[in-house]
Coordinates of C-alpha atoms and ligand atoms in Angstrom, one line a residue:
M17 CA -89.6 -71.1 -48.8
S18 CA -87.2 -68.9 -46.6
D19 CA -87.7 -68.6 -43.0
I20 CA -86.1 -65.8 -43.0
P21 CA -88.4 -62.8 -41.4
V22 CA -89.2 -60.0 -43.4
F23 CA -90.0 -56.6 -41.9
R24 CA -91.6 -53.4 -42.8
N25 CA -91.9 -50.3 -42.5
Y26 CA -94.6 -48.6 -39.6
I27 CA -96.6 -45.9 -41.3
A28 CA -100.0 -44.2 -41.1
G29 CA -101.1 -47.5 -38.7
E30 CA -99.8 -49.7 -41.1
W31 CA -96.8 -52.3 -41.4
K32 CA -95.7 -51.3 -45.3
A33 CA -92.9 -52.7 -47.5
A34 CA -90.6 -50.0 -49.2
A35 CA -92.8 -47.9 -51.7
S36 CA -90.2 -49.5 -54.0
G37 CA -89.5 -53.2 -52.2
A38 CA -86.6 -52.9 -51.8
V39 CA -85.6 -54.9 -48.6
M40 CA -81.7 -55.0 -46.9
E41 CA -80.3 -58.0 -45.0
N42 CA -79.5 -57.8 -41.6
R43 CA -76.8 -60.2 -40.0
N44 CA -76.0 -61.2 -36.8
P45 CA -72.2 -59.8 -36.0
S46 CA -71.2 -63.3 -34.3
N47 CA -71.9 -65.4 -36.9
R48 CA -72.3 -63.2 -40.5
D49 CA -74.1 -66.3 -42.1
E50 CA -76.7 -65.8 -39.5
I51 CA -79.3 -63.5 -40.9
I52 CA -81.6 -61.8 -38.3
G53 CA -84.4 -60.5 -40.4
R54 CA -85.2 -58.7 -43.8
F55 CA -86.1 -55.3 -43.9
A56 CA -87.7 -52.6 -45.8
A57 CA -84.4 -50.7 -47.6
S58 CA -86.6 -47.2 -47.8
D59 CA -86.4 -44.0 -49.9
A60 CA -87.0 -40.3 -49.8
E61 CA -90.9 -41.5 -51.2
D62 CA -91.5 -43.9 -47.5
V63 CA -90.0 -41.0 -45.6
K64 CA -92.0 -38.5 -47.5
Q65 CA -95.6 -41.1 -47.0
A66 CA -94.2 -41.0 -43.1
V67 CA -93.7 -36.7 -43.5
D68 CA -98.1 -36.4 -44.3
A69 CA -98.7 -39.0 -41.9
A70 CA -97.2 -38.0 -38.8
A71 CA -98.3 -33.8 -40.0
E72 CA -101.8 -35.1 -40.0
A73 CA -101.9 -36.8 -36.7
Y74 CA -100.2 -34.2 -35.5
K75 CA -103.5 -32.2 -36.0
T76 CA -105.4 -34.4 -33.6
W77 CA -102.4 -35.8 -30.9
G78 CA -100.8 -31.9 -30.1
K79 CA -103.9 -31.4 -29.1
G80 CA -105.3 -34.3 -27.0
S81 CA -105.0 -34.9 -23.6
A82 CA -101.5 -35.3 -22.2
I83 CA -103.1 -38.1 -20.2
A84 CA -104.1 -40.4 -23.1
R85 CA -100.3 -39.9 -23.9
A86 CA -99.6 -41.1 -20.8
N87 CA -101.8 -44.1 -21.2
I88 CA -100.6 -45.0 -24.1
L89 CA -97.1 -45.3 -23.2
H90 CA -98.0 -46.6 -19.1
K91 CA -99.8 -49.9 -21.6
A92 CA -96.5 -49.8 -24.2
A93 CA -94.1 -50.2 -21.0
T94 CA -96.3 -53.3 -20.0
I95 CA -96.1 -54.8 -23.4
L96 CA -92.5 -54.5 -23.3
E97 CA -92.1 -55.3 -20.2
S98 CA -93.9 -59.1 -21.1
R99 CA -91.1 -59.2 -23.7
I100 CA -88.2 -58.8 -22.0
P101 CA -86.8 -62.3 -22.6
E102 CA -87.4 -62.4 -26.0
I103 CA -86.3 -58.7 -27.0
G104 CA -83.2 -59.2 -24.8
R105 CA -82.1 -61.9 -27.2
E106 CA -83.1 -60.5 -30.2
L107 CA -80.9 -57.4 -29.2
S108 CA -77.7 -59.3 -28.5
R109 CA -77.9 -61.6 -31.8
E110 CA -78.7 -58.3 -33.6
E111 CA -76.3 -55.9 -31.9
G112 CA -73.7 -58.0 -30.3
K113 CA -73.7 -57.2 -26.8
T114 CA -74.1 -60.1 -23.3
L115 CA -77.5 -61.5 -23.2
K116 CA -77.3 -59.5 -19.9
E117 CA -76.7 -56.1 -21.3
G118 CA -79.5 -57.2 -23.9
I119 CA -81.8 -58.0 -21.8
G120 CA -80.9 -55.1 -19.4
E121 CA -81.3 -52.4 -22.1
T122 CA -84.5 -53.7 -23.1
T123 CA -85.0 -53.6 -19.5
R124 CA -84.0 -50.0 -19.2
A125 CA -86.6 -49.6 -22.3
V126 CA -89.5 -50.4 -20.0
Q127 CA -88.6 -47.8 -17.6
I128 CA -87.7 -45.0 -20.2
L129 CA -91.5 -45.4 -21.2
R130 CA -93.0 -45.4 -17.9
Y131 CA -90.7 -43.1 -16.8
Y132 CA -92.5 -40.7 -19.3
A133 CA -96.3 -41.3 -18.7
G134 CA -95.4 -40.0 -15.4
E135 CA -93.7 -37.0 -17.2
A136 CA -96.5 -36.0 -19.2
Q137 CA -98.6 -36.0 -16.4
Q138 CA -96.7 -33.3 -14.6
P139 CA -96.9 -29.3 -14.7
S140 CA -96.4 -28.1 -18.0
G141 CA -96.0 -24.3 -17.1
E142 CA -95.5 -21.6 -14.8
H143 CA -97.6 -18.9 -13.1
Y144 CA -95.6 -15.7 -12.5
P145 CA -96.9 -12.3 -10.6
S146 CA -97.8 -9.2 -13.0
M147 CA -96.5 -6.1 -13.1
N148 CA -100.8 -5.6 -13.4
P149 CA -102.1 -7.6 -10.4
A150 CA -105.3 -8.0 -12.2
T151 CA -103.8 -9.9 -15.1
L152 CA -102.8 -13.8 -14.9
L153 CA -99.7 -14.4 -16.4
Y154 CA -98.6 -17.9 -17.2
T155 CA -96.5 -20.1 -19.3
V156 CA -97.6 -23.4 -20.9
R157 CA -95.2 -26.2 -22.9
E158 CA -96.8 -26.7 -26.1
P159 CA -95.2 -29.6 -28.6
L160 CA -92.9 -28.8 -31.7
G161 CA -94.8 -30.6 -34.5
V162 CA -93.9 -33.5 -36.1
C163 CA -89.8 -34.9 -34.9
G164 CA -87.1 -36.8 -36.9
I165 CA -85.8 -39.5 -34.5
I166 CA -82.4 -40.6 -35.6
T167 CA -80.9 -43.0 -33.7
P168 CA -77.2 -45.2 -33.7
W169 CA -77.4 -48.8 -33.0
N170 CA -75.5 -49.3 -29.8
F171 CA -78.4 -48.5 -28.2
P172 CA -80.2 -50.1 -30.6
I173 CA -84.2 -50.1 -27.7
A174 CA -83.2 -47.8 -24.9
I175 CA -81.7 -44.7 -27.3
P176 CA -85.1 -44.7 -29.0
A177 CA -87.2 -45.4 -26.0
W178 CA -85.2 -42.2 -24.6
K179 CA -86.1 -39.6 -27.6
I180 CA -89.4 -41.3 -28.8
A181 CA -91.0 -41.6 -25.6
P182 CA -90.9 -38.1 -24.3
A183 CA -91.1 -37.3 -28.1
L184 CA -94.6 -38.2 -27.7
A185 CA -95.3 -37.9 -24.1
F186 CA -95.3 -34.3 -25.0
G187 CA -97.5 -34.3 -27.7
N188 CA -95.2 -34.4 -30.9
T189 CA -95.9 -37.1 -33.5
V190 CA -92.4 -39.0 -34.8
V191 CA -90.9 -40.3 -38.2
F192 CA -88.6 -42.6 -36.7
K193 CA -85.2 -43.8 -38.6
P194 CA -83.2 -45.8 -36.7
A195 CA -79.8 -46.9 -37.7
S196 CA -79.2 -50.1 -40.7
L197 CA -77.1 -52.5 -38.3
T198 CA -80.2 -53.1 -36.1
P199 CA -83.7 -52.3 -37.5
L200 CA -85.0 -55.4 -36.1
C201 CA -85.2 -53.4 -32.5
A202 CA -86.5 -50.7 -33.2
V203 CA -89.6 -53.0 -34.9
R204 CA -89.7 -54.4 -31.4
L205 CA -90.5 -51.1 -30.0
V206 CA -92.4 -49.8 -31.9
E207 CA -94.8 -52.6 -32.3
A208 CA -95.2 -52.4 -28.3
L209 CA -95.8 -48.9 -29.4
A210 CA -98.3 -49.7 -31.8
E211 CA -100.4 -52.2 -29.6
A212 CA -100.3 -50.3 -27.0
G213 CA -102.9 -47.8 -29.3
L214 CA -101.2 -44.7 -30.7
P215 CA -103.4 -43.5 -33.3
A216 CA -102.4 -43.8 -37.0
G217 CA -99.5 -42.0 -37.5
V218 CA -98.3 -40.8 -34.8
L219 CA -95.2 -42.8 -34.4
N220 CA -93.7 -43.7 -37.7
L221 CA -91.3 -46.8 -38.6
V222 CA -88.8 -46.3 -41.8
T223 CA -85.6 -48.4 -41.8
G224 CA -83.5 -47.6 -45.0
S225 CA -80.1 -46.4 -45.7
A226 CA -78.7 -43.1 -43.7
G227 CA -78.4 -41.0 -47.6
K228 CA -81.5 -42.6 -48.7
V229 CA -83.9 -42.7 -45.6
G230 CA -82.3 -40.0 -43.5
D231 CA -81.2 -37.6 -46.0
P232 CA -84.1 -37.0 -46.3
L233 CA -86.2 -36.9 -43.2
V234 CA -83.6 -34.0 -42.2
K235 CA -84.0 -31.7 -45.7
D236 CA -87.9 -32.2 -44.8
D237 CA -89.3 -28.8 -43.7
R238 CA -92.1 -30.5 -41.9
V239 CA -90.2 -31.9 -39.6
V240 CA -89.5 -29.1 -37.7
A241 CA -87.4 -30.7 -35.2
V242 CA -84.7 -33.4 -34.8
S243 CA -83.0 -35.6 -32.2
F244 CA -79.9 -37.2 -33.5
T245 CA -77.0 -39.8 -31.6
G246 CA -75.1 -40.5 -33.6
S247 CA -71.4 -39.5 -34.8
N248 CA -69.2 -36.2 -34.6
E249 CA -69.2 -36.1 -38.4
V250 CA -72.4 -37.1 -39.3
G251 CA -73.8 -34.9 -36.2
G252 CA -71.4 -31.8 -37.9
E253 CA -73.6 -32.5 -41.2
L254 CA -76.9 -32.2 -39.4
R255 CA -75.9 -28.6 -38.1
K256 CA -75.4 -27.8 -41.4
T257 CA -78.4 -29.2 -42.7
M258 CA -80.6 -28.3 -39.9
G259 CA -79.2 -24.7 -39.5
A260 CA -79.8 -24.1 -42.9
R261 CA -83.2 -23.9 -42.9
G262 CA -84.3 -23.1 -39.2
G263 CA -85.0 -26.4 -37.3
K264 CA -84.1 -27.1 -33.9
L265 CA -81.9 -29.8 -33.8
Q266 CA -80.4 -32.2 -31.2
L267 CA -77.5 -34.0 -31.1
E268 CA -75.5 -36.6 -28.6
L269 CA -72.1 -37.5 -30.3
G270 CA -69.3 -38.8 -29.2
G271 CA -66.9 -39.2 -25.6
K272 CA -62.9 -39.7 -24.9
N273 CA -64.4 -40.7 -21.5
P274 CA -61.7 -40.5 -18.5
A275 CA -61.7 -42.5 -15.1
I276 CA -58.9 -41.0 -12.8
V277 CA -57.4 -43.6 -10.0
L278 CA -55.7 -41.6 -7.3
A279 CA -53.1 -43.1 -5.0
D280 CA -56.1 -43.0 -2.3
A281 CA -58.3 -45.0 -4.5
D282 CA -59.7 -48.2 -3.2
L283 CA -57.8 -50.1 -6.4
D284 CA -60.0 -53.0 -6.4
Q285 CA -63.4 -50.7 -6.4
A286 CA -61.4 -48.9 -9.1
L287 CA -60.3 -52.2 -11.4
M288 CA -63.9 -53.4 -11.3
H289 CA -65.2 -49.8 -13.0
V290 CA -62.3 -48.8 -14.9
V291 CA -62.5 -52.6 -16.5
N292 CA -66.2 -52.8 -16.7
G293 CA -66.0 -49.3 -18.0
A294 CA -63.8 -49.9 -20.7
M295 CA -65.0 -53.5 -22.2
M296 CA -68.6 -53.6 -21.7
S297 CA -70.8 -53.8 -24.7
T298 CA -67.0 -54.8 -26.4
G299 CA -66.4 -50.7 -25.5
Q300 CA -69.0 -49.4 -27.9
K301 CA -70.7 -46.4 -25.3
C302 CA -70.6 -43.0 -26.1
T303 CA -69.6 -43.2 -21.7
A304 CA -67.1 -46.3 -22.4
T305 CA -64.0 -45.4 -20.3
S306 CA -61.1 -45.2 -22.8
R307 CA -58.6 -43.4 -20.9
A308 CA -57.2 -44.8 -17.1
I309 CA -55.9 -41.8 -16.0
V310 CA -53.6 -42.9 -12.9
D311 CA -51.1 -41.6 -10.1
R312 CA -48.0 -42.1 -11.5
R313 CA -46.9 -43.8 -8.1
I314 CA -49.3 -46.8 -8.7
A315 CA -49.3 -46.5 -12.6
D316 CA -47.2 -49.9 -13.3
A317 CA -48.8 -51.7 -9.9
F318 CA -52.6 -51.0 -11.4
T319 CA -52.0 -51.4 -14.5
E320 CA -50.8 -54.4 -13.1
K321 CA -53.8 -55.6 -12.6
L322 CA -55.6 -54.0 -15.3
A323 CA -53.9 -56.2 -17.3
Q324 CA -54.7 -59.5 -15.2
R325 CA -58.5 -58.9 -15.7
I326 CA -58.7 -57.9 -19.1
A327 CA -56.6 -60.8 -20.0
S328 CA -59.8 -62.8 -18.0
I329 CA -62.3 -61.5 -20.2
R330 CA -63.8 -64.3 -21.9
V331 CA -64.9 -63.4 -25.6
G332 CA -67.5 -65.2 -27.3
D333 CA -71.3 -65.7 -28.6
P334 CA -73.2 -63.3 -26.4
L335 CA -75.4 -65.6 -26.1
D336 CA -73.6 -68.1 -23.9
P337 CA -74.2 -67.2 -20.5
D338 CA -70.3 -67.7 -19.7
T339 CA -69.4 -64.9 -22.2
Q340 CA -68.3 -61.3 -20.7
M341 CA -67.5 -59.8 -24.6
G342 CA -69.2 -60.6 -27.5
P343 CA -67.9 -59.0 -31.0
L344 CA -67.9 -55.8 -32.5
I345 CA -71.4 -54.5 -34.1
D346 CA -69.4 -55.6 -37.6
D347 CA -66.7 -56.4 -39.5
K348 CA -65.9 -52.8 -40.5
A349 CA -66.1 -52.1 -37.4
A350 CA -63.6 -55.2 -36.3
D351 CA -61.3 -54.3 -39.1
R352 CA -61.1 -50.7 -37.9
V353 CA -59.9 -51.3 -34.2
A354 CA -57.8 -53.8 -35.4
G355 CA -56.9 -50.9 -37.9
E356 CA -56.2 -48.4 -35.1
V357 CA -54.1 -50.6 -32.8
K358 CA -51.5 -51.8 -35.1
T359 CA -51.0 -47.8 -36.1
A360 CA -50.6 -46.9 -31.8
K361 CA -48.0 -50.0 -32.4
E362 CA -46.4 -49.1 -35.1
Q363 CA -45.6 -45.3 -33.6
G364 CA -44.6 -46.8 -30.3
V365 CA -47.2 -46.5 -28.0
T366 CA -46.3 -48.6 -25.3
H367 CA -48.8 -52.2 -26.0
V368 CA -49.7 -54.6 -23.6
F369 CA -51.6 -57.1 -25.4
G370 CA -55.1 -56.9 -27.8
G371 CA -56.7 -55.6 -30.4
E372 CA -56.0 -58.1 -33.3
R373 CA -58.9 -60.0 -34.5
L374 CA -60.1 -63.3 -32.8
S375 CA -59.1 -66.4 -34.6
G376 CA -60.7 -70.1 -34.5
E377 CA -63.4 -71.4 -36.1
E378 CA -66.1 -70.3 -34.4
R379 CA -64.7 -66.8 -33.7
E380 CA -63.8 -66.0 -37.3
R381 CA -67.4 -65.9 -38.3
G382 CA -68.3 -63.0 -36.1
A383 CA -66.7 -59.1 -35.4
F384 CA -64.2 -60.7 -32.8
V385 CA -61.1 -58.6 -31.5
A386 CA -58.9 -59.5 -28.5
P387 CA -59.4 -56.6 -25.8
A388 CA -56.9 -54.3 -25.9
L389 CA -54.7 -52.7 -23.6
F390 CA -51.6 -49.9 -24.1
T391 CA -50.0 -47.7 -21.2
N392 CA -47.6 -44.7 -21.2
V393 CA -50.1 -43.3 -23.6
D394 CA -49.3 -39.7 -24.6
P395 CA -52.4 -37.9 -23.4
S396 CA -52.3 -35.8 -27.3
S397 CA -51.3 -38.5 -29.4
R398 CA -54.3 -40.3 -31.4
L399 CA -55.3 -42.9 -29.0
G400 CA -55.3 -40.3 -26.2
Q401 CA -57.6 -38.3 -27.9
E402 CA -59.9 -39.9 -29.9
E403 CA -62.9 -42.4 -29.9
L404 CA -62.4 -45.6 -31.4
F405 CA -65.0 -46.7 -29.8
G406 CA -64.0 -50.6 -29.3
P407 CA -62.4 -52.4 -26.2
V408 CA -59.5 -50.3 -26.1
L409 CA -57.9 -48.7 -22.9
G410 CA -55.0 -46.4 -23.1
V411 CA -53.0 -45.9 -19.1
I412 CA -52.1 -42.4 -18.8
P413 CA -49.5 -41.9 -16.0
A414 CA -50.2 -38.0 -14.2
D415 CA -48.6 -36.3 -11.6
G416 CA -51.6 -35.4 -9.1
L417 CA -54.4 -34.4 -9.5
D418 CA -54.4 -31.1 -10.8
E419 CA -52.2 -32.7 -13.9
A420 CA -54.7 -36.2 -14.0
V421 CA -57.7 -33.0 -14.7
A422 CA -55.5 -31.4 -17.1
I423 CA -55.0 -34.6 -19.0
A424 CA -59.3 -35.5 -18.6
N425 CA -60.5 -32.2 -19.7
Q426 CA -57.9 -31.7 -23.0
V427 CA -59.6 -33.4 -26.0
R428 CA -62.6 -32.2 -27.3
F429 CA -64.9 -34.4 -26.1
G430 CA -66.8 -33.8 -22.7
L431 CA -69.7 -36.4 -22.0
S432 CA -68.7 -38.8 -19.0
A433 CA -65.6 -38.6 -16.3
S434 CA -65.0 -40.6 -13.8
I435 CA -62.7 -40.2 -10.6
F436 CA -61.8 -43.1 -7.7
T437 CA -60.3 -41.3 -5.1
R438 CA -61.8 -41.6 -0.9
D439 CA -60.7 -37.7 -0.2
L440 CA -64.0 -36.1 -0.1
A441 CA -62.8 -32.7 -1.0
T442 CA -60.5 -34.1 -4.3
A443 CA -64.2 -35.9 -5.5
L444 CA -65.6 -32.1 -5.0
I445 CA -62.8 -30.6 -6.9
F446 CA -62.9 -32.7 -9.8
A447 CA -66.8 -32.6 -9.8
Q448 CA -66.5 -28.7 -10.1
Q449 CA -63.1 -28.9 -12.7
A450 CA -64.5 -32.2 -15.0
E451 CA -65.5 -30.5 -18.1
A452 CA -67.9 -33.4 -18.6
G453 CA -71.9 -33.4 -18.8
I454 CA -71.6 -36.5 -16.0
V455 CA -69.4 -36.8 -13.5
H456 CA -68.9 -40.5 -11.4
V457 CA -66.8 -40.7 -8.3
N458 CA -65.8 -44.2 -7.7
S459 CA -68.1 -45.2 -10.6
E460 CA -67.9 -46.4 -14.0
T461 CA -68.3 -43.9 -16.8
A462 CA -70.9 -45.9 -18.4
G463 CA -73.4 -45.4 -15.4
A464 CA -76.7 -43.3 -16.5
E465 CA -79.4 -42.9 -15.0
P466 CA -82.8 -42.6 -17.3
Q467 CA -84.5 -40.3 -14.4
V468 CA -81.9 -37.4 -14.8
P469 CA -80.5 -35.4 -17.6
F470 CA -78.2 -36.7 -19.9
G471 CA -75.7 -35.4 -21.8
G472 CA -71.8 -33.9 -22.9
M473 CA -70.0 -30.6 -22.7
K474 CA -67.7 -29.5 -25.5
G475 CA -68.1 -31.5 -28.7
S476 CA -69.7 -34.5 -27.4
S477 CA -73.0 -32.5 -27.6
S478 CA -75.1 -29.9 -28.7
Y479 CA -75.5 -28.0 -25.1
S480 CA -78.9 -30.0 -24.6
R481 CA -80.0 -32.5 -22.5
E482 CA -82.0 -36.0 -22.8
Q483 CA -83.6 -37.9 -20.7
G484 CA -85.1 -36.9 -17.1
K485 CA -87.1 -33.7 -17.0
A486 CA -84.3 -32.4 -19.7
A487 CA -85.9 -33.9 -22.7
R488 CA -89.4 -31.7 -21.9
E489 CA -86.8 -29.0 -22.9
F490 CA -86.2 -30.1 -26.5
F491 CA -89.6 -31.6 -27.4
T492 CA -91.1 -28.6 -26.3
Q493 CA -92.2 -24.5 -26.7
T494 CA -92.5 -21.9 -24.7
K495 CA -96.3 -20.6 -24.6
T496 CA -96.4 -16.6 -22.3
V497 CA -100.2 -15.8 -22.2
Y498 CA -101.4 -12.5 -20.8
I499 CA -105.0 -12.7 -19.9
D500 CA -106.7 -9.4 -19.0
L501 CA -110.1 -9.4 -17.8
P502 CA -112.4 -6.5 -19.5
P503 CA -113.3 -3.6 -18.1
V504 CA -116.8 -4.7 -15.9
A505 CA -119.4 -3.2 -17.2
K506 CA -121.0 -1.5 -14.2
Ligands
NAP610 P1 -73.7 -42.8 -37.4 O1 -72.9 -43.5 -38.2 O2 -73.4 -41.0 -37.0 O3 -75.2 -43.5 -37.2 C1 -76.1 -42.6 -36.7 C2 -77.8 -42.9 -37.0 O4 -77.7 -41.5 -38.3 C3 -77.8 -43.6 -37.9 O5 -79.1 -44.3 -38.5 C4 -77.1 -43.4 -39.1 O6 -77.8 -44.3 -40.4 C5 -77.9 -42.2 -39.5 N1 -77.1 -41.0 -40.7 C6 -76.1 -41.5 -40.9 N2 -74.9 -40.1 -42.0 C7 -76.7 -39.7 -41.4 C8 -77.4 -38.9 -42.9 N3 -76.1 -37.5 -43.4 N4 -78.5 -38.0 -42.7 C9 -79.3 -38.3 -41.5 N5 -78.7 -39.5 -41.0 C10 -77.7 -40.6 -41.2 O7 -73.1 -43.2 -35.8 P2 -73.1 -44.9 -35.7 O8 -71.9 -45.5 -35.8 O9 -74.5 -45.4 -35.4 O10 -72.8 -44.6 -33.7 C11 -71.8 -44.6 -33.2 C12 -71.5 -43.3 -32.3 O11 -72.5 -42.6 -32.0 C13 -70.5 -43.0 -31.7 O12 -70.0 -41.9 -32.1 C14 -71.3 -42.7 -30.1 O13 -69.6 -42.0 -29.3 C15 -72.4 -42.2 -30.6 N6 -73.5 -42.7 -29.5 C16 -73.2 -41.2 -28.6 C17 -74.2 -41.0 -27.7 C18 -74.5 -40.2 -26.7 O14 -75.9 -39.9 -26.2 N7 -74.0 -38.6 -26.9 C19 -75.0 -42.5 -27.3 C20 -74.5 -43.5 -28.5 C21 -74.0 -43.3 -29.4 P3 -77.4 -45.5 -40.8 O15 -77.6 -46.5 -40.1 O16 -78.3 -46.0 -42.1 O17 -76.1 -45.2 -41.3

């Protein structure tokens, strides 16, 4: 008998195989010979059952007590917290980020569940003065109904947590379709919430492909809202589908995030944050630094320091405590990144090193790519404009703040942006002028805390924000209530 674990969908409070019985395999990106598990390869029938269950559960969950919802989220946080070491490890095996990052991300998911347990208990409306002093005039935020949650593989437990927790906290029910490359983390999150006592049908997990699960989910009219994080291409498709049927849609998409390094910066601080921003999680963060826009006067010296630091990154098995960078998510992604690097070199971009698939016995078994550095990158070139989603950093020299900011803003994305300077006025000007939803001064583009809004400007988002109190905006709708008393009988 095979000892490969089998995982099922969670629909109407039961763990069940896909209606068709089909399964899909999930492999370790560090070692493609290792099968992590077999998961339900679901289709439209499973999606229908999940939406049926969520619609039925909404009748009571949506009208229930916010305090009871908070208690369940608190309990789920405690359950998940007790499993951080093993889930963090599974996350690293499944996604490829280092063990430290896997544990850090799982810990973040716990914080998010706790945060929304608290948010569920916050005031959910406002009291207004009325023209008529006898009128009681107020608003309440009510849930939307059944929400579809579609998530990417790069934060396989934190992103699902930061969508599902507020959706549930504010009274919605959920059908969750995780990325096909990271279904195990999705199962672990849903297990914690189910064990915490969520009533049947409130949260439903359906694993399977974009076409067979994602597509029927976004096309089901009973799914009144979809929160999606992923690529701009898929985001564009969802805009059309949801727009045509009038559903509410939240998109969190790609980035091409700049870090500006000015001549007055503390260069050691800048170096550490630019390298971490570019290379942690193998460059596969939507907020990763992919452009270092460096004052021309220090560009050569700073590039040299970058080269030394990046060349020393230890690439290997994410479970080895000495590893600083794991593989990409799969061979397709590794070949794509290596191909982009090759093309940039052929186009004459100054290549310092890196970007090739790594050889050697252990590395050949996984999706490993050497971290890459380019310099003198033309800001309008492909390398200067497009999200490569891998460990590739391009240095762009600039003459002073104005040109650096102009280059930083000269992309279709606007997720996160950093500046390194000791000058307060420069920092404030940058904070005003950066076309980015998240601005950092003297820290990396990829830092984000869960209690504040998260999201991008321009092509990086749909003008909505996730996390913090902002999540209530998306996952609720406003009702305005006028209460006038009947005339008092004399
Ligand atoms: P993706 O290919 O767009 O997939 C994201 C999710 O959408 C997956 O669950 C995928 O399913 C599903 N999907 C794909 N096509 C669909 C369709 N037509 N209908 C419904 N669902 C569909 O993105 P990814 O490669 O997983 O993630 C990388 C991208 O996410 C990058 O661009 C990154 O910048 C972005 N990202 C953004 C943020 C942010 O907050 N702004 C955060 C993290 C990542 P399958 O897995 O089955 O294909």
